[in-house]
Amino acid sequence: MSENMKRINRIAATLGVAALAAVGLGAAAVPAGAAQVASAVRVPDVIKVPAGNRQIALLQARGVQTYQCTSGAWGFLQPDAILSSYGRALVLHSRGPVWTSVDDGSSVTAATVASSPVPLAVPQLLLKSTGNRGPGLLGEVTFVQRLNTTGGLSPTGACKDGTTASIPYTADYAFWAAVPK
């Protein structure tokens, strides 16, 4: 079994455990099919991609936002998600943040440049590439948008240091590349 398939299996197992934990904690589970097609929702101006870029992929993500308790307060630790198209896993999303193609190994690392709040969910984001690796799907990505988010909010209340909580979320991720000149 390839390393990417092993990673997909580990993330899938984590998602299952997180979903069970969320139900056990009384948190609302993210409904299946909650992500919508990004073009069906108005994208706030603050997270629009600058002119000179074209969308190269729009993928639906299902994953978790993991938080860790430090000094009695919850802080963001990392995302873990599988991005799919028509039910086929294409990209893994992990700490960095980084997105890695399971088909060709290309990747993009990015940093947040703008955020738009969403009620009862992690915010929508515009991220700018800080580095790419390899040719392939993600090798030329300039911007990433996280759209149509549901769930994933940090736990609230007191916590014990070192405790982690993985909260299910869904989103659409749009990948953009510079328009060829």
PDB file of C-alpha atoms in Angstrom:
ATOM      1  CA  MET A   1       0.000   0.000   0.000  1.00  0.00           C
ATOM      2  CA  SER A   2       1.424   3.416  -0.989  1.00  0.00           C
ATOM      3  CA  GLU A   3       2.265   6.038   1.636  1.00  0.00           C
ATOM      4  CA  ASN A   4      -0.513   8.284   0.299  1.00  0.00           C
ATOM      5  CA  MET A   5      -3.111   5.517   0.611  1.00  0.00           C
ATOM      6  CA  LYS A   6      -1.903   4.769   4.146  1.00  0.00           C
ATOM      7  CA  ARG A   7      -2.293   8.464   4.975  1.00  0.00           C
ATOM      8  CA  ILE A   8      -5.814   8.548   3.484  1.00  0.00           C
ATOM      9  CA  ASN A   9      -6.733   5.541   5.619  1.00  0.00           C
ATOM     10  CA  ARG A  10      -5.291   7.207   8.763  1.00  0.00           C
ATOM     11  CA  ILE A  11      -7.200  10.438   8.085  1.00  0.00           C
ATOM     12  CA  ALA A  12     -10.401   8.505   7.391  1.00  0.00           C
ATOM     13  CA  ALA A  13      -9.985   6.664  10.706  1.00  0.00           C
ATOM     14  CA  THR A  14      -9.371   9.975  12.489  1.00  0.00           C
ATOM     15  CA  LEU A  15     -12.518  11.410  10.922  1.00  0.00           C
ATOM     16  CA  GLY A  16     -14.538   8.443  12.148  1.00  0.00           C
ATOM     17  CA  VAL A  17     -13.195   8.768  15.687  1.00  0.00           C
ATOM     18  CA  ALA A  18     -13.761  12.545  15.635  1.00  0.00           C
ATOM     19  CA  ALA A  19     -17.347  12.103  14.480  1.00  0.00           C
ATOM     20  CA  LEU A  20     -18.023   9.612  17.263  1.00  0.00           C
ATOM     21  CA  ALA A  21     -16.369  11.908  19.795  1.00  0.00           C
ATOM     22  CA  ALA A  22     -18.431  14.861  18.607  1.00  0.00           C
ATOM     23  CA  VAL A  23     -21.648  12.886  18.954  1.00  0.00           C
ATOM     24  CA  GLY A  24     -20.526  11.705  22.383  1.00  0.00           C
ATOM     25  CA  LEU A  25     -19.851  15.309  23.423  1.00  0.00           C
ATOM     26  CA  GLY A  26     -23.257  16.385  22.188  1.00  0.00           C
ATOM     27  CA  ALA A  27     -21.833  18.450  19.340  1.00  0.00           C
ATOM     28  CA  ALA A  28     -23.737  18.636  16.097  1.00  0.00           C
ATOM     29  CA  ALA A  29     -22.266  16.380  13.454  1.00  0.00           C
ATOM     30  CA  VAL A  30     -21.640  17.852  10.019  1.00  0.00           C
ATOM     31  CA  PRO A  31     -24.347  16.525   7.692  1.00  0.00           C
ATOM     32  CA  ALA A  32     -23.327  14.506   4.647  1.00  0.00           C
ATOM     33  CA  GLY A  33     -23.303  16.583   1.483  1.00  0.00           C
ATOM     34  CA  ALA A  34     -23.170  19.849   3.447  1.00  0.00           C
ATOM     35  CA  ALA A  35     -20.577  21.410   1.148  1.00  0.00           C
ATOM     36  CA  GLN A  36     -22.075  23.297  -1.753  1.00  0.00           C
ATOM     37  CA  VAL A  37     -20.601  24.172  -5.094  1.00  0.00           C
ATOM     38  CA  ALA A  38     -18.622  27.378  -4.568  1.00  0.00           C
ATOM     39  CA  SER A  39     -20.104  29.094  -7.601  1.00  0.00           C
ATOM     40  CA  ALA A  40     -23.587  28.764  -6.053  1.00  0.00           C
ATOM     41  CA  VAL A  41     -22.647  31.084  -3.167  1.00  0.00           C
ATOM     42  CA  ARG A  42     -21.523  34.702  -3.360  1.00  0.00           C
ATOM     43  CA  VAL A  43     -17.845  34.953  -2.482  1.00  0.00           C
ATOM     44  CA  PRO A  44     -17.222  37.926  -0.157  1.00  0.00           C
ATOM     45  CA  ASP A  45     -15.044  40.615  -1.755  1.00  0.00           C
ATOM     46  CA  VAL A  46     -12.425  40.310   1.002  1.00  0.00           C
ATOM     47  CA  ILE A  47     -11.570  36.722  -0.048  1.00  0.00           C
ATOM     48  CA  LYS A  48     -11.783  37.115  -3.829  1.00  0.00           C
ATOM     49  CA  VAL A  49      -8.715  36.074  -5.814  1.00  0.00           C
ATOM     50  CA  PRO A  50      -6.880  38.923  -7.572  1.00  0.00           C
ATOM     51  CA  ALA A  51      -7.189  39.367 -11.336  1.00  0.00           C
ATOM     52  CA  GLY A  52      -4.613  37.474 -13.364  1.00  0.00           C
ATOM     53  CA  ASN A  53      -5.481  34.083 -11.853  1.00  0.00           C
ATOM     54  CA  ARG A  54      -7.779  31.307 -13.062  1.00  0.00           C
ATOM     55  CA  GLN A  55      -9.487  28.561 -11.095  1.00  0.00           C
ATOM     56  CA  ILE A  56      -7.933  25.166 -11.867  1.00  0.00           C
ATOM     57  CA  ALA A  57      -9.786  22.956  -9.375  1.00  0.00           C
ATOM     58  CA  LEU A  58     -12.736  23.019  -6.982  1.00  0.00           C
ATOM     59  CA  LEU A  59     -12.753  20.152  -4.489  1.00  0.00           C
ATOM     60  CA  GLN A  60     -15.034  19.205  -1.613  1.00  0.00           C
ATOM     61  CA  ALA A  61     -13.342  18.615   1.722  1.00  0.00           C
ATOM     62  CA  ARG A  62     -14.420  16.526   4.678  1.00  0.00           C
ATOM     63  CA  GLY A  63     -12.118  16.569   7.647  1.00  0.00           C
ATOM     64  CA  VAL A  64     -11.382  17.803  11.133  1.00  0.00           C
ATOM     65  CA  GLN A  65      -9.983  20.927  12.716  1.00  0.00           C
ATOM     66  CA  THR A  66      -7.872  19.783  15.677  1.00  0.00           C
ATOM     67  CA  TYR A  67      -7.427  21.954  18.758  1.00  0.00           C
ATOM     68  CA  GLN A  68      -5.137  21.476  21.751  1.00  0.00           C
ATOM     69  CA  CYS A  69      -5.501  22.773  25.286  1.00  0.00           C
ATOM     70  CA  THR A  70      -2.548  24.884  26.417  1.00  0.00           C
ATOM     71  CA  SER A  71      -2.531  26.884  29.661  1.00  0.00           C
ATOM     72  CA  GLY A  72      -6.220  26.086  30.130  1.00  0.00           C
ATOM     73  CA  ALA A  73      -7.339  27.457  26.742  1.00  0.00           C
ATOM     74  CA  TRP A  74      -8.110  25.833  23.394  1.00  0.00           C
ATOM     75  CA  GLY A  75      -5.764  26.746  20.518  1.00  0.00           C
ATOM     76  CA  PHE A  76      -5.733  25.623  16.900  1.00  0.00           C
ATOM     77  CA  LEU A  77      -3.303  22.765  16.227  1.00  0.00           C
ATOM     78  CA  GLN A  78      -3.896  21.498  12.680  1.00  0.00           C
ATOM     79  CA  PRO A  79      -6.354  20.561   9.953  1.00  0.00           C
ATOM     80  CA  ASP A  80      -6.692  17.080   8.493  1.00  0.00           C
ATOM     81  CA  ALA A  81      -8.963  16.630   5.505  1.00  0.00           C
ATOM     82  CA  ILE A  82      -9.483  14.640   2.353  1.00  0.00           C
ATOM     83  CA  LEU A  83     -10.428  16.711  -0.699  1.00  0.00           C
ATOM     84  CA  SER A  84     -12.458  14.865  -3.295  1.00  0.00           C
ATOM     85  CA  SER A  85     -14.146  15.232  -6.633  1.00  0.00           C
ATOM     86  CA  TYR A  86     -17.071  12.962  -7.460  1.00  0.00           C
ATOM     87  CA  GLY A  87     -16.180  10.802  -4.457  1.00  0.00           C
ATOM     88  CA  ARG A  88     -12.560  10.252  -5.506  1.00  0.00           C
ATOM     89  CA  ALA A  89      -9.865  11.390  -3.048  1.00  0.00           C
ATOM     90  CA  LEU A  90      -7.483  13.731  -4.867  1.00  0.00           C
ATOM     91  CA  VAL A  91      -5.757  15.907  -2.271  1.00  0.00           C
ATOM     92  CA  LEU A  92      -4.722  15.615   1.385  1.00  0.00           C
ATOM     93  CA  HIS A  93      -4.831  18.756   3.543  1.00  0.00           C
ATOM     94  CA  SER A  94      -2.634  18.945   6.638  1.00  0.00           C
ATOM     95  CA  ARG A  95      -0.617  21.148   8.961  1.00  0.00           C
ATOM     96  CA  GLY A  96       1.273  23.969   7.337  1.00  0.00           C
ATOM     97  CA  PRO A  97      -1.245  24.450   5.854  1.00  0.00           C
ATOM     98  CA  VAL A  98      -0.252  22.226   2.968  1.00  0.00           C
ATOM     99  CA  TRP A  99      -2.272  20.433   0.297  1.00  0.00           C
ATOM    100  CA  THR A 100      -0.726  17.389  -1.430  1.00  0.00           C
ATOM    101  CA  SER A 101      -2.002  15.600  -4.527  1.00  0.00           C
ATOM    102  CA  VAL A 102      -2.389  11.855  -3.954  1.00  0.00           C
ATOM    103  CA  ASP A 103      -2.000  11.280  -7.712  1.00  0.00           C
ATOM    104  CA  ASP A 104       1.182  13.154  -8.580  1.00  0.00           C
ATOM    105  CA  GLY A 105       2.737  14.250  -5.246  1.00  0.00           C
ATOM    106  CA  SER A 106       2.630  17.943  -6.138  1.00  0.00           C
ATOM    107  CA  SER A 107       1.874  20.266  -3.243  1.00  0.00           C
ATOM    108  CA  VAL A 108       1.201  23.844  -2.247  1.00  0.00           C
ATOM    109  CA  THR A 109       1.854  25.508   1.088  1.00  0.00           C
ATOM    110  CA  ALA A 110      -0.014  28.741   1.761  1.00  0.00           C
ATOM    111  CA  ALA A 111      -0.590  31.507   4.292  1.00  0.00           C
ATOM    112  CA  THR A 112      -3.853  33.267   5.101  1.00  0.00           C
ATOM    113  CA  VAL A 113      -4.182  36.759   3.629  1.00  0.00           C
ATOM    114  CA  ALA A 114      -7.895  37.376   4.305  1.00  0.00           C
ATOM    115  CA  SER A 115     -10.760  35.892   6.285  1.00  0.00           C
ATOM    116  CA  SER A 116     -14.555  36.128   6.173  1.00  0.00           C
ATOM    117  CA  PRO A 117     -16.591  34.966   9.183  1.00  0.00           C
ATOM    118  CA  VAL A 118     -19.260  32.263   8.893  1.00  0.00           C
ATOM    119  CA  PRO A 119     -21.895  31.761  11.614  1.00  0.00           C
ATOM    120  CA  LEU A 120     -21.311  28.509  13.552  1.00  0.00           C
ATOM    121  CA  ALA A 121     -18.357  27.482  11.337  1.00  0.00           C
ATOM    122  CA  VAL A 122     -14.682  28.152  10.729  1.00  0.00           C
ATOM    123  CA  PRO A 123     -14.228  31.243   8.550  1.00  0.00           C
ATOM    124  CA  GLN A 124     -13.894  31.293   4.788  1.00  0.00           C
ATOM    125  CA  LEU A 125     -10.314  32.111   3.795  1.00  0.00           C
ATOM    126  CA  LEU A 126      -8.134  33.435   1.021  1.00  0.00           C
ATOM    127  CA  LEU A 127      -4.645  31.954   1.201  1.00  0.00           C
ATOM    128  CA  LYS A 128      -1.623  32.872  -0.920  1.00  0.00           C
ATOM    129  CA  SER A 129       0.939  30.283  -1.960  1.00  0.00           C
ATOM    130  CA  THR A 130       4.234  30.459  -0.075  1.00  0.00           C
ATOM    131  CA  GLY A 131       5.719  27.469  -1.884  1.00  0.00           C
ATOM    132  CA  ASN A 132       4.992  24.750  -4.423  1.00  0.00           C
ATOM    133  CA  ARG A 133       6.575  21.347  -4.966  1.00  0.00           C
ATOM    134  CA  GLY A 134       6.680  19.281  -8.115  1.00  0.00           C
ATOM    135  CA  PRO A 135       4.863  19.446 -11.396  1.00  0.00           C
ATOM    136  CA  GLY A 136       1.234  18.381 -11.399  1.00  0.00           C
ATOM    137  CA  LEU A 137      -2.142  19.510 -10.093  1.00  0.00           C
ATOM    138  CA  LEU A 138      -0.825  21.783  -7.313  1.00  0.00           C
ATOM    139  CA  GLY A 139       2.596  22.653  -8.720  1.00  0.00           C
ATOM    140  CA  GLU A 140       1.570  26.087 -10.050  1.00  0.00           C
ATOM    141  CA  VAL A 141      -1.107  27.090  -7.505  1.00  0.00           C
ATOM    142  CA  THR A 142      -0.955  30.787  -6.572  1.00  0.00           C
ATOM    143  CA  PHE A 143      -4.037  31.073  -4.317  1.00  0.00           C
ATOM    144  CA  VAL A 144      -6.350  28.779  -2.361  1.00  0.00           C
ATOM    145  CA  GLN A 145      -9.859  29.686  -1.201  1.00  0.00           C
ATOM    146  CA  ARG A 146     -11.686  27.883   1.612  1.00  0.00           C
ATOM    147  CA  LEU A 147     -15.387  28.378   0.900  1.00  0.00           C
ATOM    148  CA  ASN A 148     -18.797  27.176   2.094  1.00  0.00           C
ATOM    149  CA  THR A 149     -17.532  26.074   5.494  1.00  0.00           C
ATOM    150  CA  THR A 150     -19.585  24.119   8.018  1.00  0.00           C
ATOM    151  CA  GLY A 151     -18.502  23.085  11.524  1.00  0.00           C
ATOM    152  CA  GLY A 152     -14.915  22.948  12.746  1.00  0.00           C
ATOM    153  CA  LEU A 153     -15.209  25.540  15.510  1.00  0.00           C
ATOM    154  CA  SER A 154     -12.964  25.362  18.556  1.00  0.00           C
ATOM    155  CA  PRO A 155     -14.369  23.740  21.696  1.00  0.00           C
ATOM    156  CA  THR A 156     -15.403  26.181  24.415  1.00  0.00           C
ATOM    157  CA  GLY A 157     -14.996  26.139  28.157  1.00  0.00           C
ATOM    158  CA  ALA A 158     -12.305  24.898  30.467  1.00  0.00           C
ATOM    159  CA  CYS A 159      -9.875  22.214  29.371  1.00  0.00           C
ATOM    160  CA  LYS A 160      -6.991  20.160  30.712  1.00  0.00           C
ATOM    161  CA  ASP A 161      -3.549  20.975  29.299  1.00  0.00           C
ATOM    162  CA  GLY A 162      -2.462  18.578  26.578  1.00  0.00           C
ATOM    163  CA  THR A 163      -6.009  17.500  25.711  1.00  0.00           C
ATOM    164  CA  THR A 164      -6.880  17.563  22.013  1.00  0.00           C
ATOM    165  CA  ALA A 165     -10.244  17.721  20.283  1.00  0.00           C
ATOM    166  CA  SER A 166     -10.852  17.060  16.579  1.00  0.00           C
ATOM    167  CA  ILE A 167     -13.992  18.807  15.353  1.00  0.00           C
ATOM    168  CA  PRO A 168     -15.543  17.699  12.025  1.00  0.00           C
ATOM    169  CA  TYR A 169     -15.879  20.276   9.242  1.00  0.00           C
ATOM    170  CA  THR A 170     -16.619  20.500   5.548  1.00  0.00           C
ATOM    171  CA  ALA A 171     -15.571  23.097   2.999  1.00  0.00           C
ATOM    172  CA  ASP A 172     -14.996  23.646  -0.676  1.00  0.00           C
ATOM    173  CA  TYR A 173     -11.417  24.435  -1.668  1.00  0.00           C
ATOM    174  CA  ALA A 174     -10.804  26.369  -4.875  1.00  0.00           C
ATOM    175  CA  PHE A 175      -7.280  26.275  -6.286  1.00  0.00           C
ATOM    176  CA  TRP A 176      -6.047  29.070  -8.552  1.00  0.00           C
ATOM    177  CA  ALA A 177      -3.029  29.497 -10.855  1.00  0.00           C
ATOM    178  CA  ALA A 178      -1.659  32.476 -12.737  1.00  0.00           C
ATOM    179  CA  VAL A 179      -3.148  33.037 -16.172  1.00  0.00           C
ATOM    180  CA  PRO A 180      -0.491  32.096 -18.760  1.00  0.00           C
ATOM    181  CA  LYS A 181       0.926  35.135 -20.560  1.00  0.00           C
TER     182      LYS A 181
END
